[in-house]
Coordinates of C-alpha atoms in Angstrom, one line a residue:
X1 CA -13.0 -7.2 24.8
X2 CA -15.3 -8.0 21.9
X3 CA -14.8 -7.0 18.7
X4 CA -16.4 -6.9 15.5
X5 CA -14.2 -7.0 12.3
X6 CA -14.0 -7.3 8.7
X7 CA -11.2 -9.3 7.0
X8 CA -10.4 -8.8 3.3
X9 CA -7.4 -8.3 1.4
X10 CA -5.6 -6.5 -2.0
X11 CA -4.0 -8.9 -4.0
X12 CA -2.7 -10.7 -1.3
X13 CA -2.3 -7.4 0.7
X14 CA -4.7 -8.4 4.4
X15 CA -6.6 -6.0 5.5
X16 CA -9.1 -6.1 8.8
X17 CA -11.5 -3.7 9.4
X18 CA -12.5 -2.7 13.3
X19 CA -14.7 -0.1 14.8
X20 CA -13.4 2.5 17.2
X21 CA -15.6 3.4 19.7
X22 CA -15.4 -0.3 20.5
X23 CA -11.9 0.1 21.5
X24 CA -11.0 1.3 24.8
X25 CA -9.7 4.8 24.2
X26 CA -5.6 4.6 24.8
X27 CA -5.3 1.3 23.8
X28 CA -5.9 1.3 20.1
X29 CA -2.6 0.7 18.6
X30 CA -2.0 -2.0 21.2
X31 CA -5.3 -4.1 20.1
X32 CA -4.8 -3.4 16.7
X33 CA -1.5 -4.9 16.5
X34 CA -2.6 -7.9 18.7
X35 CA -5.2 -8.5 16.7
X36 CA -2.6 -8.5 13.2
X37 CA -0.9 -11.6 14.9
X38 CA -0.7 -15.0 13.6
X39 CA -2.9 -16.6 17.0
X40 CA -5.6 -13.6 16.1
X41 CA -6.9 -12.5 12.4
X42 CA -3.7 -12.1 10.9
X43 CA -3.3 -9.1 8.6
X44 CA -0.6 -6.3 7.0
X45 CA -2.7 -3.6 8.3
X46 CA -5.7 -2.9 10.5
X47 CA -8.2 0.3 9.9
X48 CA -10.1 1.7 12.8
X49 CA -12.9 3.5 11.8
X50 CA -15.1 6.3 13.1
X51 CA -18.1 8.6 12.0
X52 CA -17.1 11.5 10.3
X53 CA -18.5 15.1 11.2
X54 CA -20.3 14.7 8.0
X55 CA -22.6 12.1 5.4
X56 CA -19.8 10.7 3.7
X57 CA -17.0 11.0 6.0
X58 CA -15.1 8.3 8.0
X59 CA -12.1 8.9 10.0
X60 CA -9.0 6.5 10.0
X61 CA -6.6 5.3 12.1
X62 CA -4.2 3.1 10.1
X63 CA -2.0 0.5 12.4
X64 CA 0.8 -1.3 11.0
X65 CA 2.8 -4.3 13.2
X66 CA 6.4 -4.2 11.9
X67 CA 7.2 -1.1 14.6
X68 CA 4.4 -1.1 15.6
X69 CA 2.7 2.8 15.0
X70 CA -0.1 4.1 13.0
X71 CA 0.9 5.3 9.2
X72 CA -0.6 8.0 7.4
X73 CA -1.6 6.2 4.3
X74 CA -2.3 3.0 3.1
X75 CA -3.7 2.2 -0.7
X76 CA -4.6 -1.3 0.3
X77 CA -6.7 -0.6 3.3
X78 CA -8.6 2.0 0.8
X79 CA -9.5 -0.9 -1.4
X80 CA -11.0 -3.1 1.2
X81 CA -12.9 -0.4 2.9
X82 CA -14.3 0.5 -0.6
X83 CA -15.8 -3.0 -1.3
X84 CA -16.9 -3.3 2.9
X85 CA -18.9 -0.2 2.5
X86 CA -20.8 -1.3 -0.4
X87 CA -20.8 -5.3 0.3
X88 CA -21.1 -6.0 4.2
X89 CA -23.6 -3.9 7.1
X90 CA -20.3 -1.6 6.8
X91 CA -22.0 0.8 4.8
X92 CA -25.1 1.6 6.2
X93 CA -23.3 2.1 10.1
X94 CA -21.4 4.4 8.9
X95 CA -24.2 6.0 6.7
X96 CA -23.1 5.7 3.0
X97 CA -25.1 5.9 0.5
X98 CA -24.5 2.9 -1.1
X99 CA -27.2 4.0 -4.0
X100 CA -25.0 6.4 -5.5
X101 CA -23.2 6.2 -9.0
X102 CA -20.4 5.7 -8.3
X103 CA -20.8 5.8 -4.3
X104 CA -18.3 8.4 -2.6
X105 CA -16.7 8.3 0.4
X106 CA -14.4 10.8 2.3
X107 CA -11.8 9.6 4.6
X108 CA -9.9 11.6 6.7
X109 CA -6.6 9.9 7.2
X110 CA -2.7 10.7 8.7
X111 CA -1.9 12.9 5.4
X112 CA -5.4 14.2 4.9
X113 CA -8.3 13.9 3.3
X114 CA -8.5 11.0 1.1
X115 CA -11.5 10.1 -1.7
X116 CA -12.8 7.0 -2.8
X117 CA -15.0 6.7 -6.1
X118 CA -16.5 3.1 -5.7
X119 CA -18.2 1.9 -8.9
X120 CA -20.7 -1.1 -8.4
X121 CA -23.2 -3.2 -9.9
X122 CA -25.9 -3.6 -7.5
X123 CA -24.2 -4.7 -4.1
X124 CA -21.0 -5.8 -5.8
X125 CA -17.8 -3.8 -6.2
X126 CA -16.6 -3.7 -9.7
X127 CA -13.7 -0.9 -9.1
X128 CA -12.2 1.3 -6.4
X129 CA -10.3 4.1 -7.3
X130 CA -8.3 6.1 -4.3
X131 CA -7.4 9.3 -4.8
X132 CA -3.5 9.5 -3.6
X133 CA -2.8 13.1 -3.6
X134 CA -2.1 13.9 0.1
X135 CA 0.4 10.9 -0.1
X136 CA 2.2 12.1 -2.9
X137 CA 2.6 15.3 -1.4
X138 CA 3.6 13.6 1.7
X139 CA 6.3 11.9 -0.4
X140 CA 7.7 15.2 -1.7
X141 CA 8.2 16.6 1.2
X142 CA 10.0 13.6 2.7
X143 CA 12.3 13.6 -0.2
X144 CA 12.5 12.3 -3.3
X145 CA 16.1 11.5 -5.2
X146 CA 18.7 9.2 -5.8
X147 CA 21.2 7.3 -3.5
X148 CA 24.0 4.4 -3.7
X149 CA 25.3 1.9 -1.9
X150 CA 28.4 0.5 -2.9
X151 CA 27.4 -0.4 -6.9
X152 CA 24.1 0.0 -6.4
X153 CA 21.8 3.1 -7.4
X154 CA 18.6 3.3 -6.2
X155 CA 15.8 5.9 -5.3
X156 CA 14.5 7.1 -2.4
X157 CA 10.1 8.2 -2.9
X158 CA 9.4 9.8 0.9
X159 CA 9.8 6.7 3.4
X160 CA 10.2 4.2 0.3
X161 CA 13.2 2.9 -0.6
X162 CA 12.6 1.9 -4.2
X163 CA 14.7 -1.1 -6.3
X164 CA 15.5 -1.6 -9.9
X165 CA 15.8 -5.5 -9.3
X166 CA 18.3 -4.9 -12.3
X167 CA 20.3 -2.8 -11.0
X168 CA 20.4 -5.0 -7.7
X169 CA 21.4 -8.7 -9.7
X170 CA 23.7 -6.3 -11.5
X171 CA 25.6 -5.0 -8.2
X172 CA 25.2 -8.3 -6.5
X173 CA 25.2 -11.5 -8.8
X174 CA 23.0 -14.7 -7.6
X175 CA 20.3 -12.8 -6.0
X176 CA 17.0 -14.5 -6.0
X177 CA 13.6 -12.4 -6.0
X178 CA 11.3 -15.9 -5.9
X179 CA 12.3 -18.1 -3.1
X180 CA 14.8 -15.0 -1.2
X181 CA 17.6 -17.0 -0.1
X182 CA 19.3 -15.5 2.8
X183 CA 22.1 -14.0 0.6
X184 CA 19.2 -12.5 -1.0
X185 CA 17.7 -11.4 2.7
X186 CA 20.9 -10.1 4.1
X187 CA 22.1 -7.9 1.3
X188 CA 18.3 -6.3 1.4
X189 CA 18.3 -5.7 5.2
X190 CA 21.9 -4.4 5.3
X191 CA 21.4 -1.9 2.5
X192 CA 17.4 -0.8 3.8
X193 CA 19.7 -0.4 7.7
X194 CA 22.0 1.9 6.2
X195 CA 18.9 3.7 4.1
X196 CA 16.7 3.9 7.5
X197 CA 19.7 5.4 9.2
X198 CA 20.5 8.1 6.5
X199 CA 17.1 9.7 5.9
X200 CA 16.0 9.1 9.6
X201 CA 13.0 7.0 8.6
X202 CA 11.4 4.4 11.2
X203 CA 9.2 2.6 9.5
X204 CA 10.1 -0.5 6.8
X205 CA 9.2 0.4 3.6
X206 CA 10.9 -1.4 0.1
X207 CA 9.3 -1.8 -3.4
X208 CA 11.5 -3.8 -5.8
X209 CA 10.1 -3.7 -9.4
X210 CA 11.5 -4.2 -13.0
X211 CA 10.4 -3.9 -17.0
X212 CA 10.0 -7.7 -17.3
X213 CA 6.1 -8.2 -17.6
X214 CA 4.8 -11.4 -18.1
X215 CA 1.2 -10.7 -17.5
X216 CA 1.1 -7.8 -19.9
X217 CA 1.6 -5.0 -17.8
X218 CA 4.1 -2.5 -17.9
X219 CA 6.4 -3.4 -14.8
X220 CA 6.2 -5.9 -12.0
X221 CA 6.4 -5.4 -8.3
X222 CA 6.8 -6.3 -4.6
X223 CA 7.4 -5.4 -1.7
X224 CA 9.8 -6.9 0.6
X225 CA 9.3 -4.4 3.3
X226 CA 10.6 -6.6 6.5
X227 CA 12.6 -9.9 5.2
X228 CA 13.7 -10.9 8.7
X229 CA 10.4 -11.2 10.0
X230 CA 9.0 -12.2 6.5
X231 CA 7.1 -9.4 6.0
X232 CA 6.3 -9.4 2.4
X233 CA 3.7 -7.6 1.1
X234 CA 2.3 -9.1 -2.4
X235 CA 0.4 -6.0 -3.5
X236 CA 0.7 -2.4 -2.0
X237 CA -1.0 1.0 -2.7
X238 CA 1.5 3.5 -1.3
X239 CA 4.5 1.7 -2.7
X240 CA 2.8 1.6 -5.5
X241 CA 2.5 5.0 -6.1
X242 CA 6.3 5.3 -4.7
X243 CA 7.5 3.4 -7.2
X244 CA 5.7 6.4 -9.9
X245 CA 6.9 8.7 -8.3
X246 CA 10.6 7.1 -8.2
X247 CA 10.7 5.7 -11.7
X248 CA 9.3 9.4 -13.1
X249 CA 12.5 10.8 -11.3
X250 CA 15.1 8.5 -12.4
X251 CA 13.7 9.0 -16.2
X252 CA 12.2 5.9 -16.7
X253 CA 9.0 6.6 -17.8
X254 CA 10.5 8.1 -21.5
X255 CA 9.4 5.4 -23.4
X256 CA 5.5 5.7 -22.0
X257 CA 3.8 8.6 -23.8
X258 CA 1.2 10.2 -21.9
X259 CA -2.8 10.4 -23.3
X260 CA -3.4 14.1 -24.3
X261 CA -5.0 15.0 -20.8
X262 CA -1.6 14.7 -19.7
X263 CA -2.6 11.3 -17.9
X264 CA -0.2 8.4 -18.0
X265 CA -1.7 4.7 -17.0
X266 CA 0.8 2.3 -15.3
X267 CA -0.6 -1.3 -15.3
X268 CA 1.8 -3.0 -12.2
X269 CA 1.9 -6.9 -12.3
X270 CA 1.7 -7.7 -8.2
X271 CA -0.1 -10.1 -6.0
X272 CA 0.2 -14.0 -5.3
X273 CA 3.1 -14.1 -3.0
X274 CA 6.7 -13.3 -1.9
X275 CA 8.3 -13.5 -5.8
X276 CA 8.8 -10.3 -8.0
X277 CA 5.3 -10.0 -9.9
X278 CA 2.3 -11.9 -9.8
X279 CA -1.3 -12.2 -11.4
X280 CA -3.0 -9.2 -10.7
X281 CA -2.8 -5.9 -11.9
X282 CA -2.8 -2.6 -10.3
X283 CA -3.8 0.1 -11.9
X284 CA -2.0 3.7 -10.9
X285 CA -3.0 7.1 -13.0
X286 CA -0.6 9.6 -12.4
X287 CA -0.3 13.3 -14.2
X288 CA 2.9 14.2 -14.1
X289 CA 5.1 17.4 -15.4
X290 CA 8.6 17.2 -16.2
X291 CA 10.1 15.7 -13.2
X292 CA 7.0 16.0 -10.8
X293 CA 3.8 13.9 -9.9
X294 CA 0.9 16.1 -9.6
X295 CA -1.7 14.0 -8.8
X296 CA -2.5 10.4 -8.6
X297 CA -5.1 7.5 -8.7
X298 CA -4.8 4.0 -8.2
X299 CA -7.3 0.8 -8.5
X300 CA -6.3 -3.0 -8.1
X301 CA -7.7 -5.9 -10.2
X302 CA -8.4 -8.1 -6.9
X303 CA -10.2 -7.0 -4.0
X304 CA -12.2 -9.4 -1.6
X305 CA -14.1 -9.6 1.6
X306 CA -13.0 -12.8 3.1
X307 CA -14.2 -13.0 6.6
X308 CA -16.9 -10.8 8.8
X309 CA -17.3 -11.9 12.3
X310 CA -16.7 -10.5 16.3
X311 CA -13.1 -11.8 17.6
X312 CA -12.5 -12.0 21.4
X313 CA -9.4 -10.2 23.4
X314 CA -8.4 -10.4 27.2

């Protein structure tokens, strides 16, 4: 099977990039997932793409290896598609108008239709913004509130669990967020087991944050989403709007004060590796009521094509 593909990544977050009808129909989660190895391109996610029913539209199929299954959403693989579009033959196969200001693309994913608003300078990307809506509806009706185990508070946003690393030194002494001992590994794994099994949720999901910025941001973040297969992602677009969506419920967000659109800007220090925080910055807009996210936006600091190229599978 031969395969063309575009590799990028979010902060850290790898991303490839395949084309459907070059997939044997049947077999698509099964090649993605192969292809996510370590002997193949190596990535968090793979996007399979196909023409939409109209200019402007793409449908997605998201595949994700921890499972393995296809997820409804994922912020990162937005990003990378967004800068593809505009700065590889992506584009023009799939018919966007690249010429546009800003271009606009429609993606029809697991939880709906999804926008992209991709500002540029020529052929070069100079921001991304997703439009996040049908996921945070999708978190609500997954469930959104707080839990415990043992000491430990926490919150659940949909299929996230979500971590005050605070909270969690604070119930469990001598945990480390940079290098993730195995003390650090087992507590994690034990207490995401016993969340899985409670709300019925299959797929790994974790964002661990806290209020200590050192790249003047607001918070800082990652997400640990599979530490016994090492499964850290260093920047995230869902789990980053989880953790918005969490910290608005626990009252965290009472010391931000909102523009007067009603907008709120939280700048999130991610990217780099494994360790709580990093150099880059996402950007997630949220509009909020009093205990609610309405609607949501997010853009990251660091997007790149890395590779282009056709990859070979038996």
């Amino acid at each position: 099977m031969k395969l063309d593909f575009v590799r990028g990544h979010m902060g850290g977050n790898l991303i490839i990039l395949l084309r459907g009808e070059q997939i044997p129909a049947g077999t698509e989660l099964e090649t993605a997932v192969k292809l996510m190895g370590p002997n193949y391109l190596h990535a968090h996610e793979a996007g399979i793409l196909y023409p939409g029913s109209r200019p402007g539209e793409i449908e997605v199929k998201i595949a994700e290896p921890s499972v393995p299954c296809f997820i409804s959403a994922c912020g990162g693989f937005t990003q990378v598609l967004g800068a593809a579009l505009v700065e590889t033959e992506l584009g023009s196969y799939f018919g966007i108008d690249i010429n546009r200001k800003p271009v606009e693309v429609m993606l029809l994913t697991g939880c709906g239709p999804t926008e992209l608003k991709i500002d540029t300078d020529g052929q070069k990307v100079l921001r991304i913004k997703t439009d996040m809506d049908c996921f945070v509806r999708e978190c609500y009706e997954r469930g959104v509130g707080a839990f415990s185990y043992g000491e430990l508070k926490y919150m659940r946003a949909g299929k996230f669990l979500v971590i005050n690393a605070d909270r969690f030194t604070a119930a469990y002494p001598g945990l480390d967020f940079v290098n993730w001992n195995q003390k650090t590994r087992d507590i994690l794994q034990t207490i995401q087991h016993d969340f899985m099994e409670r709300t019925g949720e299959i797929e790994p999901n974790v964002t661990l944050y806290d209020w200590h910025p050192e790249q003047g941001g607001d918070l800082r973040v990652v997400f640990p989403h599979y530490v016994q297969d090492d499964f850290f992602e260093p920047s995230c677009g869902t789990g980053s709007v989880a953790l918005g969506i969490a910290v608005l419920a626990a009252g965290e967000l009472s010391h931000l004060k909102p523009a007067e659109s009603g907008w709120l800007t939280l700048k999130i220090e991610s990217g780099g590796g494994i360790e709580l925080g990093g150099p880059d910055i996402t950007s997630l807009e949220i509009k909020a009521g009093t205990e609610w996210v309405k609607t949501a936006f997010f853009s990251h600091s660091r997007v790149e094509i890395t590779s282009i190229g056709t990859t070979m599978l038996d």
